Each structure stands twice: as structure tokens, then as C-alpha cells.
Amino acid sequence: MAYKTTNPYTNEVEKEYTQSSPQEVEQALAAGHKLYQQWRSGAGLAERKTVITKLGQLLRERRTALAEIMTRDMGKLIGEAEGEVDLCASFCDYYVQKADEFLAPEPIYTPTGNAYVLKQASGIIMAVEPWNFPFYQIARVFIPNFLVGNPMILKDASNCPTSAQAFADLVAEAGAPTGSLTNLFVDYDQVGEIIADKRVQGVCLTGSERGGKAVATEAAKNLKKNTMELGGNDAFLVLPDADIDKLAKIIPAARLYNAGQVCTSSKRFIVPDNLYDEFLSRAKEAFANVKMGDPLDRTTTLAPMNSQRAKEKLQKQVDLAIENGAHVYYGNQPVDLPGQFFMPTILTDISKDNPVFDQELFGPVMVVYKYHDLDEAIALANDSSFGLGNTVFGEDVQKARQVAAKIEAGMTWINAGWASLPELPFGGIKHSGYGRELAKQGILSFVNEHLVYEAE
Ligand code: NAP
């Protein structure tokens, strides 16, 4: 497996990395385990909070330089990358502020004695992370686990190694002891070996259904607790009373942010017949007005996709949809630029027997469905193997809440596109995975809830 930064705007290989050796893997395990042994009783939280406070400061001080590393790795717009750095810094603030509360022992009433639950570290966590938010994905698992006292070994996506190493270097610079976060350039077999090691007690993966199944299988074979944050084919359900002007303002970000490569970006727009034609025309206007170009240029509004492989996969899916009866309402034309650009595309008329009906289209492609009856729309939203983050959009908020409660998903946004904030638990159901990251739920994912009982 080759770890390299291939800039998706220029197609140039900017950096290459050599695979981590068995000795480097062992060093990471030994250093991490030593830290776990020091921290497992709950010791060192104050020092770890100081490290995370410093990490937040460094992220803010180096915002643009760090953002550029991500843009070169996987092509995202520089402004979006800066926003990602800010979001990571906000995770530092949030967890430093809340760690004592979240990790405090929890008293349990029992008439027979005295009992309480300690929130303790459980051991090294193996984190397998994707390229689409190179810093955010690491930050949202590393920061809470470090505060708990769980050291982490990171295997990041092979196409964003420079970002992963930059994040790990920043953590070290913030004062984290060696072994707190070790970024390794390992292949899939080495990931399996690390998971099997008895010093590793947890596994978290963000990625595709395919990657999730493979890594969850390794975790299950070795009885390691795991969380899976996988793909989505999320619905954006427009209610008949929706304000089309408000809707038009959020359509571009809901679908095109990060070149459409967001697990929770709305992928299926389910629109009532009274708004269908107007919706399509507004979406087309928004898609036609994007400016593709250098993602480091602040006037660019649509980034290239992260890699040639991703672009080719998306094109194959769009071709397959069309072969099976989908109508191209807009887009699907070649883009005359050297980078991995995919023209924003709008597809309609995808029937349930179309092979892409239940597939995630991970790029700037919007699929639009028309409905007449609301129950039919809810059934369509739920007719998916995935269940990550959906949107319900309408003027009557009470009605929107009733609809939200009927959606099968880990997260639903009312009158907003997808979002991620430190205090909001993030995760899905069905093939979108299990477990939650961020918020209180995230910090407790790999905590040993250690019951202590004292007889009277
Ligand atoms: P992917 O192929 O599953 O890759 C994700 C990570 O898993 C990478 O580090 C990859 O390494 C690694 N990996 C894949 N197969 C593996 C195996 N058999 N053993 C060990 N490691 C393995 O995912 P992707 O397609 O690049 O990422 C996009 C997907 O992530 C989309 O489906 C998106 O919806 C999902 N996602 C979900 C969330 C969420 O929170 N639910 C957030 C963001 C993205 P290599 O790069 O070396 O292959």
C-alpha cells in the first residue's frame, strides 16, 4: 500500500512515505501501553487537559498553513479546510471544559452498601480514518480518548498521509508524551495484527461499508470493542410548505460542500410535486454557477474530487444509473481542467430497481425524487440500507418534528443542512454503522465503566 500525497488539482505526486516497519509498530504498541498503565487509574488528567489546550492554540495559530496541507492532500477548498481547523480547535475547548464532568465517578444508590462507577481508560485504541476530513476525523476520536487516558495508534487513508503526520506532529508539539498518538503507514494486514495485539482494547473506523466490514471483522475475531462510522445515502425531505427561497440558499452546501464527499451530505432530495419543478430549476441554477478551479484560490467554489480513483468510481455509478433509466437533468459533462473535477450533476427518475437506488454517490451528484403523499416520502427516505443524517425542511416546525421522528437515522436536522459540532453526538444506524463520536457519548465510547462496590 503506497502512502502518498497526490495533489488532485495538479495530479502531481508531492510526497511519498515508506511503510512502517514491524519494529515501528512494536514501538508504538509498547509506548502506548506504558502510557495506559500510568493513566488507567485516572491519573494525569490535568496534564492531558494542558496538552489539549495547547493543541487548540497551535491549531488556531497555524490555521492557514495546516489547511493548505489538507488541500494539497485531498483537494478541499482552502476556506473549507480552514473551517475544519477551527472545528478541531473547538473540540479542544469543549472537551477540556467538559472532561472533569464526563469522567467523574458516578455514584449508584444501593440500599446494601456504597457503589460507584469509575470512568477509566481501557487501553490502546486502533483508529482507522478516511481522507475526506483529514484533521477532523482524527481530532474527533483522538481528543476525547487522550483525555480519558486511551493512547491511540492511527492508520489514516493512504492518500492523505501528510495531513495525518502533521496532526500527529502537532499533538507531540503540544506536549503529549510519545505513544499518545502514533501515526503509522501500515497496510491492511498490519492493521489486523495491531487489532489482534492484546495491548489494544478498542477499534474505531470511519470509512466505507466495505472498509468497515473488514475492520469490524478483525475486531470481532479478537473480541475488541469497536465503533463504526460508515457511509450514508441521506435524504433531504422537503415538506409541501417549504419556503423555496430558504431552500435555495442551503442546497449548494447541503450537496456540494467538500465536493459532495461528506458522509452526511444530502444525497437524495425528496421533493413534493407542488415544488418539484421550481426545486429542480433552483438546484440547476446553483450547480451551474459553481466555479471549479484551484482549491487554494479563494474564489473557487467547487473543489476537485480527492483522487482519480474516486472520480472514476463516481462516473461508473452515474453511467450505471443512466443505463438503468435515470434522466440527467443537469451536468454529467467532462470538465476541461487537469484536476479530478466532476461536473455537478442532477439525476432524476431513479426507480427502485435501478442498481444505484441504494448506493452512496460520494461526489457532487444530486438525486431528486418527486412525491405526492407524505407517507410515501417518509417510506422512500427510509428505503435505504443506510441511516446516517437526514434533513427535514418545512415552515411548520411541529410538522417537521413529527416527520423527523419517523425517519430511520442516527441524526436528523430540521431546516438545516448537515452539521457537526463538538456537543452533538455523531453516528448512524443500519449500514451507516454503530456507536457515536463527539459529545458525552463520544468520550465514553472506550471508557471502562468500572463498578466499585463497598459492603456496609
Ligand atoms: P474506505 O475505503 O473504507 O477507507 C477508510 C479508511 O479505512 C482508510 O484509512 C482505508 O485505508 C482504511 N481501510 C479500508 N479497508 C481496510 C481494510 N480492509 N483494513 C484496514 N483498513 C482499511 O473509505 P473511503 O471510501 O476512502 O471513505 C469514504 C467513506 O467514508 C464514505 O462511504 C463516507 O460516507 C464514509 N464516511 C463516514 C463518516 C461517518 O462519520 N459516518 C465520515 C466520513 C466519511 P486506505 O486508504 O489505505 O485504503
Short mmCIF file of C-alpha atoms and ligand atoms in Angstrom, two decimals:
data_model
loop_
_atom_site.label_atom_id
_atom_site.label_comp_id
_atom_site.label_asym_id
_atom_site.label_seq_id
_atom_site.Cartn_x
_atom_site.Cartn_y
_atom_site.Cartn_z
CA MET A 1 0.00 0.00 0.00
CA ALA A 2 1.55 3.28 -1.12
CA TYR A 3 1.12 6.26 1.15
CA LYS A 4 1.50 9.39 -0.93
CA THR A 5 0.18 12.89 -1.42
CA THR A 6 -1.01 13.27 -5.00
CA ASN A 7 -2.39 16.77 -5.34
CA PRO A 8 -5.80 16.24 -7.01
CA TYR A 9 -5.70 19.69 -8.60
CA THR A 10 -2.30 19.32 -10.30
CA ASN A 11 -2.15 15.47 -10.33
CA GLU A 12 1.45 15.77 -9.12
CA VAL A 13 2.87 13.42 -6.51
CA GLU A 14 4.11 15.84 -3.85
CA LYS A 15 5.27 13.45 -1.12
CA GLU A 16 5.77 9.73 -0.63
CA TYR A 17 6.13 7.78 2.58
CA THR A 18 7.65 4.42 3.37
CA GLN A 19 5.67 1.70 5.06
CA SER A 20 6.06 1.40 8.84
CA SER A 21 8.28 -1.49 9.87
CA PRO A 22 7.32 -4.21 12.37
CA GLN A 23 9.75 -2.52 14.80
CA GLU A 24 7.92 0.80 14.46
CA VAL A 25 4.62 -0.96 15.10
CA GLU A 26 6.03 -2.60 18.22
CA GLN A 27 7.44 0.71 19.47
CA ALA A 28 4.00 2.32 19.10
CA LEU A 29 2.34 -0.52 20.99
CA ALA A 30 4.93 -0.53 23.76
CA ALA A 31 4.88 3.25 24.23
CA GLY A 32 1.08 3.36 24.16
CA HIS A 33 0.73 0.54 26.64
CA LYS A 34 3.19 2.18 29.04
CA LEU A 35 1.10 5.35 29.00
CA TYR A 36 -2.10 3.38 29.55
CA GLN A 37 -0.56 1.77 32.63
CA GLN A 38 0.31 5.22 34.00
CA TRP A 39 -3.09 6.68 33.23
CA ARG A 40 -5.56 3.85 33.85
CA SER A 41 -6.28 4.72 37.48
CA GLY A 42 -7.39 8.17 36.34
CA ALA A 43 -4.03 9.88 36.92
CA GLY A 44 -2.75 12.66 34.70
CA LEU A 45 -6.00 14.23 33.53
CA ALA A 46 -4.84 17.75 34.46
CA GLU A 47 -1.66 17.33 32.38
CA ARG A 48 -3.63 15.92 29.45
CA LYS A 49 -6.01 18.88 29.57
CA THR A 50 -2.99 21.20 29.35
CA VAL A 51 -1.82 19.35 26.22
CA ILE A 52 -5.22 19.65 24.57
CA THR A 53 -5.46 23.35 25.45
CA LYS A 54 -2.08 23.84 23.78
CA LEU A 55 -3.20 21.79 20.78
CA GLY A 56 -6.16 24.14 20.34
CA GLN A 57 -3.80 27.14 20.45
CA LEU A 58 -1.45 25.62 17.87
CA LEU A 59 -4.35 24.78 15.55
CA ARG A 60 -5.57 28.37 15.71
CA GLU A 61 -2.08 29.89 15.28
CA ARG A 62 -1.26 27.74 12.22
CA ARG A 63 -4.77 27.71 10.73
CA THR A 64 -3.92 28.52 7.11
CA ALA A 65 -0.68 26.55 6.90
CA LEU A 66 -2.42 23.44 8.28
CA ALA A 67 -5.40 23.98 5.99
CA GLU A 68 -3.07 24.06 2.98
CA ILE A 69 -1.68 20.65 3.89
CA MET A 70 -5.19 19.18 3.71
CA THR A 71 -5.95 20.97 0.44
CA ARG A 72 -2.82 19.56 -1.16
CA ASP A 73 -3.56 16.07 0.13
CA MET A 74 -7.16 15.72 -0.98
CA GLY A 75 -8.21 18.86 -2.79
CA LYS A 76 -10.69 20.56 -0.48
CA LEU A 77 -11.28 24.30 -0.79
CA ILE A 78 -8.88 26.30 1.37
CA GLY A 79 -11.72 28.10 3.14
CA GLU A 80 -13.40 24.78 3.98
CA ALA A 81 -10.06 23.43 5.22
CA GLU A 82 -9.64 26.47 7.48
CA GLY A 83 -13.13 25.87 8.83
CA GLU A 84 -12.09 22.29 9.58
CA VAL A 85 -9.06 23.50 11.57
CA ASP A 86 -11.35 25.84 13.55
CA LEU A 87 -13.76 22.98 14.25
CA CYS A 88 -10.90 20.82 15.59
CA ALA A 89 -9.84 23.68 17.87
CA SER A 90 -13.43 23.90 19.15
CA PHE A 91 -13.24 20.17 20.06
CA CYS A 92 -10.20 21.03 22.21
CA ASP A 93 -12.13 23.79 24.03
CA TYR A 94 -15.22 21.64 24.51
CA TYR A 95 -13.54 18.53 25.88
CA VAL A 96 -11.12 20.45 28.12
CA GLN A 97 -14.13 22.22 29.61
CA LYS A 98 -16.25 19.06 29.99
CA ALA A 99 -13.70 16.31 30.74
CA ASP A 100 -13.95 16.51 34.54
CA GLU A 101 -17.75 16.34 34.40
CA PHE A 102 -17.88 13.50 31.84
CA LEU A 103 -15.20 11.43 33.58
CA ALA A 104 -16.31 11.97 37.17
CA PRO A 105 -17.17 8.81 39.12
CA GLU A 106 -20.90 8.15 39.04
CA PRO A 107 -22.47 7.25 42.39
CA ILE A 108 -25.06 4.45 42.36
CA TYR A 109 -27.70 4.15 45.01
CA THR A 110 -27.99 0.70 46.54
CA PRO A 111 -29.62 0.01 49.93
CA THR A 112 -27.00 -2.68 50.56
CA GLY A 113 -23.85 -0.56 50.64
CA ASN A 114 -21.93 2.06 48.74
CA ALA A 115 -21.35 1.84 44.99
CA TYR A 116 -19.93 3.99 42.24
CA VAL A 117 -18.71 3.67 38.66
CA LEU A 118 -15.23 4.90 37.78
CA LYS A 119 -14.72 6.14 34.20
CA GLN A 120 -11.31 4.69 33.40
CA ALA A 121 -9.08 4.20 30.41
CA SER A 122 -9.31 0.79 28.76
CA GLY A 123 -6.13 0.62 26.65
CA ILE A 124 -4.75 1.47 23.23
CA ILE A 125 -7.30 2.32 20.54
CA MET A 126 -6.60 1.47 16.89
CA ALA A 127 -8.11 4.26 14.78
CA VAL A 128 -8.64 3.79 11.04
CA GLU A 129 -9.66 7.06 9.41
CA PRO A 130 -10.58 8.39 5.94
CA TRP A 131 -9.36 11.25 3.78
CA ASN A 132 -12.47 13.42 3.46
CA PHE A 133 -11.89 15.48 6.63
CA PRO A 134 -8.23 14.69 7.29
CA PHE A 135 -7.89 16.61 10.59
CA TYR A 136 -11.47 16.48 11.85
CA GLN A 137 -11.70 12.70 11.64
CA ILE A 138 -8.56 12.26 13.74
CA ALA A 139 -9.47 15.04 16.17
CA ARG A 140 -12.90 13.70 16.98
CA VAL A 141 -11.51 10.38 18.17
CA PHE A 142 -8.09 11.38 19.45
CA ILE A 143 -9.02 14.36 21.68
CA PRO A 144 -11.67 12.62 23.84
CA ASN A 145 -9.71 9.36 24.07
CA PHE A 146 -6.50 11.13 25.06
CA LEU A 147 -8.35 12.88 27.89
CA VAL A 148 -9.74 9.51 29.02
CA GLY A 149 -6.19 8.13 29.00
CA ASN A 150 -6.53 5.84 25.99
CA PRO A 151 -3.42 6.09 23.77
CA MET A 152 -4.09 5.85 20.03
CA ILE A 153 -2.46 4.26 17.01
CA LEU A 154 -3.60 5.87 13.78
CA LYS A 155 -3.86 4.32 10.34
CA ASP A 156 -5.06 7.12 8.12
CA ALA A 157 -6.09 6.97 4.46
CA SER A 158 -3.20 6.25 2.12
CA ASN A 159 -4.00 9.38 0.07
CA CYS A 160 -3.70 11.92 2.91
CA PRO A 161 -0.53 10.90 4.79
CA THR A 162 0.86 14.42 5.03
CA SER A 163 -2.22 15.63 6.92
CA ALA A 164 -2.14 12.64 9.29
CA GLN A 165 1.54 13.15 10.06
CA ALA A 166 1.05 16.91 10.50
CA PHE A 167 -1.72 16.28 13.03
CA ALA A 168 0.38 13.74 14.96
CA ASP A 169 3.36 16.14 14.94
CA LEU A 170 1.17 18.93 16.30
CA VAL A 171 -0.04 16.68 19.13
CA ALA A 172 3.60 15.93 20.03
CA GLU A 173 4.48 19.63 19.86
CA ALA A 174 1.58 20.36 22.21
CA GLY A 175 3.38 18.24 24.79
CA ALA A 176 1.73 14.82 24.51
CA PRO A 177 4.15 12.09 25.58
CA THR A 178 5.45 9.63 22.98
CA GLY A 179 2.87 6.94 22.35
CA SER A 180 -0.17 9.21 22.89
CA LEU A 181 -0.90 9.35 19.15
CA THR A 182 1.31 7.36 16.81
CA ASN A 183 0.62 7.76 13.11
CA LEU A 184 1.72 4.65 11.21
CA PHE A 185 1.88 3.95 7.47
CA VAL A 186 0.65 0.39 7.73
CA ASP A 187 -1.06 -1.98 5.31
CA TYR A 188 -4.30 -3.85 5.96
CA ASP A 189 -2.51 -6.95 7.29
CA GLN A 190 -0.60 -4.84 9.80
CA VAL A 191 -3.87 -3.23 10.90
CA GLY A 192 -5.21 -6.74 11.57
CA GLU A 193 -2.07 -7.62 13.55
CA ILE A 194 -2.33 -4.46 15.65
CA ILE A 195 -6.01 -5.14 16.38
CA ALA A 196 -5.09 -8.67 17.47
CA ASP A 197 -2.42 -7.44 19.89
CA LYS A 198 -3.53 -7.86 23.47
CA ARG A 199 -2.45 -4.31 24.37
CA VAL A 200 -5.11 -2.92 22.02
CA GLN A 201 -8.56 -2.71 23.56
CA GLY A 202 -10.64 -0.75 21.08
CA VAL A 203 -11.03 -0.11 17.36
CA CYS A 204 -12.72 2.82 15.67
CA LEU A 205 -13.14 3.26 11.95
CA THR A 206 -14.64 5.94 9.80
CA GLY A 207 -14.95 4.94 6.19
CA SER A 208 -16.91 2.93 3.70
CA GLU A 209 -19.22 -0.01 4.34
CA ARG A 210 -16.58 -2.24 2.71
CA GLY A 211 -13.73 -0.99 4.90
CA GLY A 212 -15.99 -1.09 7.96
CA LYS A 213 -16.93 -4.73 7.40
CA ALA A 214 -13.29 -5.75 7.01
CA VAL A 215 -12.05 -3.93 10.11
CA ALA A 216 -15.10 -4.84 12.24
CA THR A 217 -14.45 -8.49 11.31
CA GLU A 218 -10.88 -8.22 12.63
CA ALA A 219 -12.18 -6.55 15.80
CA ALA A 220 -14.87 -9.21 16.31
CA LYS A 221 -12.40 -12.07 15.73
CA ASN A 222 -10.31 -10.65 18.56
CA LEU A 223 -13.22 -9.57 20.80
CA LYS A 224 -12.29 -5.90 20.64
CA LYS A 225 -14.92 -3.27 21.26
CA ASN A 226 -15.43 -1.15 18.15
CA THR A 227 -17.32 1.78 16.70
CA MET A 228 -18.09 2.13 13.01
CA GLU A 229 -18.86 5.45 11.29
CA LEU A 230 -19.74 4.46 7.74
CA GLY A 231 -21.40 5.82 4.65
CA GLY A 232 -24.77 7.38 4.04
CA ASN A 233 -27.36 7.87 1.35
CA ASP A 234 -29.14 10.52 3.29
CA ALA A 235 -32.48 12.02 2.42
CA PHE A 236 -33.32 15.70 2.32
CA LEU A 237 -37.07 15.62 2.71
CA VAL A 238 -38.78 18.80 1.57
CA LEU A 239 -42.24 19.36 3.04
CA PRO A 240 -45.01 20.89 0.90
CA ASP A 241 -44.97 24.17 2.86
CA ALA A 242 -41.20 24.71 2.46
CA ASP A 243 -40.03 28.20 1.53
CA ILE A 244 -38.25 27.75 -1.78
CA ASP A 245 -36.03 30.81 -1.28
CA LYS A 246 -34.74 29.49 2.06
CA LEU A 247 -34.28 26.10 0.46
CA ALA A 248 -32.33 27.52 -2.47
CA LYS A 249 -29.85 29.08 -0.04
CA ILE A 250 -28.86 25.78 1.55
CA ILE A 251 -28.97 23.43 -1.44
CA PRO A 252 -25.39 24.14 -2.63
CA ALA A 253 -23.78 23.48 0.76
CA ALA A 254 -26.05 20.53 1.53
CA ARG A 255 -24.85 18.72 -1.59
CA LEU A 256 -21.65 20.33 -2.84
CA TYR A 257 -19.64 21.12 0.32
CA ASN A 258 -16.31 19.24 0.22
CA ALA A 259 -17.09 18.43 -3.45
CA GLY A 260 -20.02 16.35 -2.22
CA GLN A 261 -17.71 13.99 -0.35
CA VAL A 262 -19.33 14.11 3.06
CA CYS A 263 -20.86 11.06 4.72
CA THR A 264 -23.81 13.16 5.89
CA SER A 265 -24.26 15.35 2.84
CA SER A 266 -27.77 15.09 1.49
CA LYS A 267 -27.71 12.70 -1.43
CA ARG A 268 -31.39 12.05 -2.14
CA PHE A 269 -33.70 15.07 -2.35
CA ILE A 270 -37.33 14.05 -1.89
CA VAL A 271 -39.50 16.91 -3.11
CA PRO A 272 -43.30 17.37 -3.14
CA ASP A 273 -44.99 17.73 -6.52
CA ASN A 274 -46.02 21.36 -5.81
CA LEU A 275 -42.34 22.40 -5.53
CA TYR A 276 -40.65 19.85 -7.79
CA ASP A 277 -40.15 21.92 -10.97
CA GLU A 278 -39.08 25.03 -9.06
CA PHE A 279 -36.71 22.96 -6.89
CA LEU A 280 -35.02 21.46 -9.93
CA SER A 281 -34.65 24.81 -11.60
CA ARG A 282 -33.12 26.41 -8.46
CA ALA A 283 -30.77 23.45 -7.93
CA LYS A 284 -29.66 23.65 -11.56
CA GLU A 285 -29.01 27.39 -11.19
CA ALA A 286 -26.87 26.75 -8.10
CA PHE A 287 -24.97 23.91 -9.75
CA ALA A 288 -24.40 25.88 -12.96
CA ASN A 289 -22.96 28.82 -11.00
CA VAL A 290 -20.12 26.96 -9.29
CA LYS A 291 -16.58 27.97 -10.13
CA MET A 292 -14.26 25.00 -10.48
CA GLY A 293 -10.53 25.65 -10.20
CA ASP A 294 -7.56 25.80 -7.87
CA PRO A 295 -8.80 24.91 -4.38
CA LEU A 296 -6.14 27.24 -2.93
CA ASP A 297 -7.75 30.14 -4.81
CA ARG A 298 -10.37 31.66 -2.51
CA THR A 299 -12.70 32.47 -5.41
CA THR A 300 -13.07 28.78 -6.34
CA THR A 301 -16.37 27.32 -5.13
CA LEU A 302 -16.15 23.68 -6.25
CA ALA A 303 -13.08 21.61 -5.46
CA PRO A 304 -11.75 18.63 -7.41
CA MET A 305 -12.58 15.20 -6.06
CA ASN A 306 -9.96 13.64 -3.80
CA SER A 307 -8.47 11.24 -6.35
CA GLN A 308 -8.70 9.85 -9.85
CA ARG A 309 -9.98 6.57 -8.40
CA ALA A 310 -12.86 8.32 -6.62
CA LYS A 311 -13.81 10.26 -9.74
CA GLU A 312 -13.78 7.12 -11.89
CA LYS A 313 -15.90 5.24 -9.36
CA LEU A 314 -18.49 8.04 -9.31
CA GLN A 315 -18.59 8.19 -13.11
CA LYS A 316 -19.22 4.43 -13.27
CA GLN A 317 -22.10 4.78 -10.82
CA VAL A 318 -23.64 7.67 -12.79
CA ASP A 319 -23.27 5.69 -16.05
CA LEU A 320 -24.91 2.69 -14.42
CA ALA A 321 -27.79 4.83 -13.16
CA ILE A 322 -28.34 6.21 -16.67
CA GLU A 323 -28.15 2.75 -18.31
CA ASN A 324 -30.93 1.75 -15.95
CA GLY A 325 -33.26 4.62 -16.81
CA ALA A 326 -32.07 7.65 -14.81
CA HIS A 327 -32.55 11.01 -16.51
CA VAL A 328 -29.72 13.57 -16.49
CA TYR A 329 -31.48 16.84 -15.65
CA TYR A 330 -28.15 18.71 -15.47
CA GLY A 331 -24.43 18.04 -15.76
CA ASN A 332 -22.50 14.84 -16.39
CA GLN A 333 -20.23 16.51 -18.94
CA PRO A 334 -16.43 16.30 -18.99
CA VAL A 335 -14.65 19.19 -17.27
CA ASP A 336 -11.83 20.79 -19.20
CA LEU A 337 -9.41 21.08 -16.29
CA PRO A 338 -6.45 18.85 -15.43
CA GLY A 339 -7.55 18.07 -11.85
CA GLN A 340 -10.02 15.44 -10.71
CA PHE A 341 -13.12 17.57 -11.33
CA PHE A 342 -16.60 16.13 -11.65
CA MET A 343 -19.25 18.40 -13.11
CA PRO A 344 -22.09 18.89 -10.60
CA THR A 345 -24.88 16.64 -11.82
CA ILE A 346 -28.59 16.27 -11.13
CA LEU A 347 -30.27 12.93 -11.77
CA THR A 348 -34.00 12.20 -11.69
CA ASP A 349 -36.17 9.16 -12.43
CA ILE A 350 -34.16 6.64 -10.45
CA SER A 351 -36.51 3.73 -9.95
CA LYS A 352 -36.27 1.29 -7.05
CA ASP A 353 -34.85 -1.40 -9.32
CA ASN A 354 -32.04 0.90 -10.51
CA PRO A 355 -28.82 -0.61 -9.07
CA VAL A 356 -27.73 2.80 -7.72
CA PHE A 357 -31.03 3.34 -5.86
CA ASP A 358 -29.42 2.02 -2.67
CA GLN A 359 -25.83 3.17 -3.32
CA GLU A 360 -23.96 6.13 -1.88
CA LEU A 361 -22.88 8.57 -4.62
CA PHE A 362 -19.82 10.13 -2.97
CA GLY A 363 -19.34 13.29 -5.00
CA PRO A 364 -21.23 16.26 -6.47
CA VAL A 365 -24.25 14.31 -7.74
CA MET A 366 -27.77 15.09 -6.56
CA VAL A 367 -30.60 12.62 -6.98
CA VAL A 368 -34.11 14.11 -6.93
CA TYR A 369 -37.38 12.22 -6.34
CA LYS A 370 -40.94 13.58 -6.63
CA TYR A 371 -43.69 12.66 -4.17
CA HIS A 372 -47.36 13.38 -3.72
CA ASP A 373 -48.17 11.75 -0.40
CA LEU A 374 -46.06 12.44 2.73
CA ASP A 375 -46.20 8.86 3.98
CA GLU A 376 -44.83 7.77 0.61
CA ALA A 377 -41.99 10.32 1.03
CA ILE A 378 -41.13 9.04 4.53
CA ALA A 379 -41.18 5.46 3.25
CA LEU A 380 -38.82 6.47 0.43
CA ALA A 381 -36.45 8.23 2.88
CA ASN A 382 -36.38 5.06 4.98
CA ASP A 383 -36.00 2.74 1.99
CA SER A 384 -32.21 2.65 2.31
CA SER A 385 -29.59 0.31 3.70
CA PHE A 386 -28.07 3.39 5.34
CA GLY A 387 -29.31 5.63 8.14
CA LEU A 388 -26.87 8.42 8.93
CA GLY A 389 -28.06 12.05 8.82
CA ASN A 390 -31.23 13.29 7.16
CA THR A 391 -32.82 16.71 6.77
CA VAL A 392 -36.50 17.67 7.04
CA PHE A 393 -37.30 21.09 5.62
CA GLY A 394 -40.60 22.96 6.08
CA GLU A 395 -42.19 26.07 7.58
CA ASP A 396 -44.39 24.23 10.11
CA VAL A 397 -41.76 23.13 12.64
CA GLN A 398 -44.21 20.97 14.60
CA LYS A 399 -44.96 19.03 11.45
CA ALA A 400 -41.25 18.79 10.63
CA ARG A 401 -40.58 17.35 14.11
CA GLN A 402 -43.28 14.70 13.62
CA VAL A 403 -41.69 13.72 10.32
CA ALA A 404 -38.17 13.73 11.84
CA ALA A 405 -39.30 11.23 14.49
CA LYS A 406 -40.38 8.85 11.71
CA ILE A 407 -37.03 8.90 9.91
CA GLU A 408 -34.72 5.92 10.42
CA ALA A 409 -31.40 7.65 11.02
CA GLY A 410 -28.82 8.38 13.67
CA MET A 411 -29.21 12.13 13.12
CA THR A 412 -31.88 14.38 11.61
CA TRP A 413 -31.61 18.11 11.01
CA ILE A 414 -34.70 20.31 10.75
CA ASN A 415 -34.44 23.31 8.43
CA ALA A 416 -30.68 23.00 8.16
CA GLY A 417 -28.20 21.06 6.14
CA TRP A 418 -25.90 18.57 7.87
CA ALA A 419 -23.61 19.89 10.58
CA SER A 420 -21.07 18.64 13.10
CA LEU A 421 -20.41 20.36 16.42
CA PRO A 422 -18.49 19.13 19.48
CA GLU A 423 -21.62 18.89 21.65
CA LEU A 424 -23.71 16.96 19.09
CA PRO A 425 -23.34 13.15 19.11
CA PHE A 426 -22.45 11.90 15.63
CA GLY A 427 -23.24 8.47 14.20
CA GLY A 428 -25.60 6.27 12.29
CA ILE A 429 -27.72 3.15 12.27
CA LYS A 430 -28.14 0.27 9.78
CA HIS A 431 -25.18 0.07 7.37
CA SER A 432 -24.10 3.58 8.39
CA GLY A 433 -22.54 1.92 11.41
CA TYR A 434 -22.84 1.91 15.17
CA GLY A 435 -21.53 3.85 18.13
CA ARG A 436 -21.30 7.60 18.47
CA GLU A 437 -18.43 10.07 18.28
CA LEU A 438 -18.27 13.57 19.84
CA ALA A 439 -20.33 14.87 22.77
CA LYS A 440 -20.58 12.89 26.01
CA GLN A 441 -21.35 9.69 24.09
CA GLY A 442 -18.06 10.01 22.16
CA ILE A 443 -15.82 10.38 25.18
CA LEU A 444 -17.45 7.36 26.84
CA SER A 445 -17.08 5.05 23.79
CA PHE A 446 -13.92 3.37 25.06
CA VAL A 447 -14.18 4.05 28.78
CA ASN A 448 -14.02 1.17 31.22
CA GLU A 449 -17.09 1.78 33.36
CA HIS A 450 -15.55 0.18 36.40
CA LEU A 451 -18.01 -0.60 39.19
CA VAL A 452 -16.68 -0.36 42.72
CA TYR A 453 -18.92 -1.73 45.48
CA GLU A 454 -18.26 -1.42 49.19
CA ALA A 455 -20.20 -3.58 51.60
CA GLU A 456 -21.60 -1.79 54.62
P1 NAP B 1 -12.54 3.36 2.98
O1 NAP B 1 -12.05 2.87 1.69
O2 NAP B 1 -13.31 2.42 3.85
O3 NAP B 1 -11.27 3.93 3.76
C1 NAP B 1 -11.35 4.47 5.06
C2 NAP B 1 -10.13 4.05 5.85
O4 NAP B 1 -10.18 2.62 6.03
C3 NAP B 1 -8.81 4.32 5.13
O5 NAP B 1 -7.82 4.62 6.09
C4 NAP B 1 -8.52 2.97 4.46
O6 NAP B 1 -7.18 2.80 4.16
C5 NAP B 1 -8.98 2.04 5.55
N1 NAP B 1 -9.32 0.68 5.11
C6 NAP B 1 -10.14 0.33 4.11
N2 NAP B 1 -10.22 -1.04 4.05
C7 NAP B 1 -9.44 -1.52 5.04
C8 NAP B 1 -9.12 -2.84 5.48
N3 NAP B 1 -9.61 -3.92 4.89
N4 NAP B 1 -8.27 -2.96 6.52
C9 NAP B 1 -7.75 -1.88 7.14
N5 NAP B 1 -8.04 -0.59 6.75
C10 NAP B 1 -8.87 -0.43 5.72
O7 NAP B 1 -13.44 4.64 2.83
P2 NAP B 1 -13.37 5.75 1.71
O8 NAP B 1 -14.22 5.32 0.61
O9 NAP B 1 -11.99 6.18 1.40
O10 NAP B 1 -14.04 6.93 2.55
C11 NAP B 1 -15.25 7.45 2.27
C12 NAP B 1 -16.34 6.73 3.03
O11 NAP B 1 -16.29 7.12 4.40
C13 NAP B 1 -17.72 7.10 2.55
O12 NAP B 1 -18.52 5.98 2.48
C14 NAP B 1 -18.20 8.05 3.63
O13 NAP B 1 -19.61 8.14 3.71
C15 NAP B 1 -17.59 7.45 4.85
N6 NAP B 1 -17.51 8.42 5.94
C16 NAP B 1 -18.28 8.22 7.04
C17 NAP B 1 -18.28 9.15 8.07
C18 NAP B 1 -19.12 8.97 9.31
O14 NAP B 1 -18.85 9.62 10.31
N7 NAP B 1 -20.12 8.11 9.32
C19 NAP B 1 -17.46 10.29 7.98
C20 NAP B 1 -16.69 10.45 6.83
C21 NAP B 1 -16.72 9.50 5.82
P3 NAP B 1 -6.60 3.04 2.67
O15 NAP B 1 -6.76 4.49 2.36
O16 NAP B 1 -5.17 2.65 2.81
O17 NAP B 1 -7.39 2.14 1.76
#
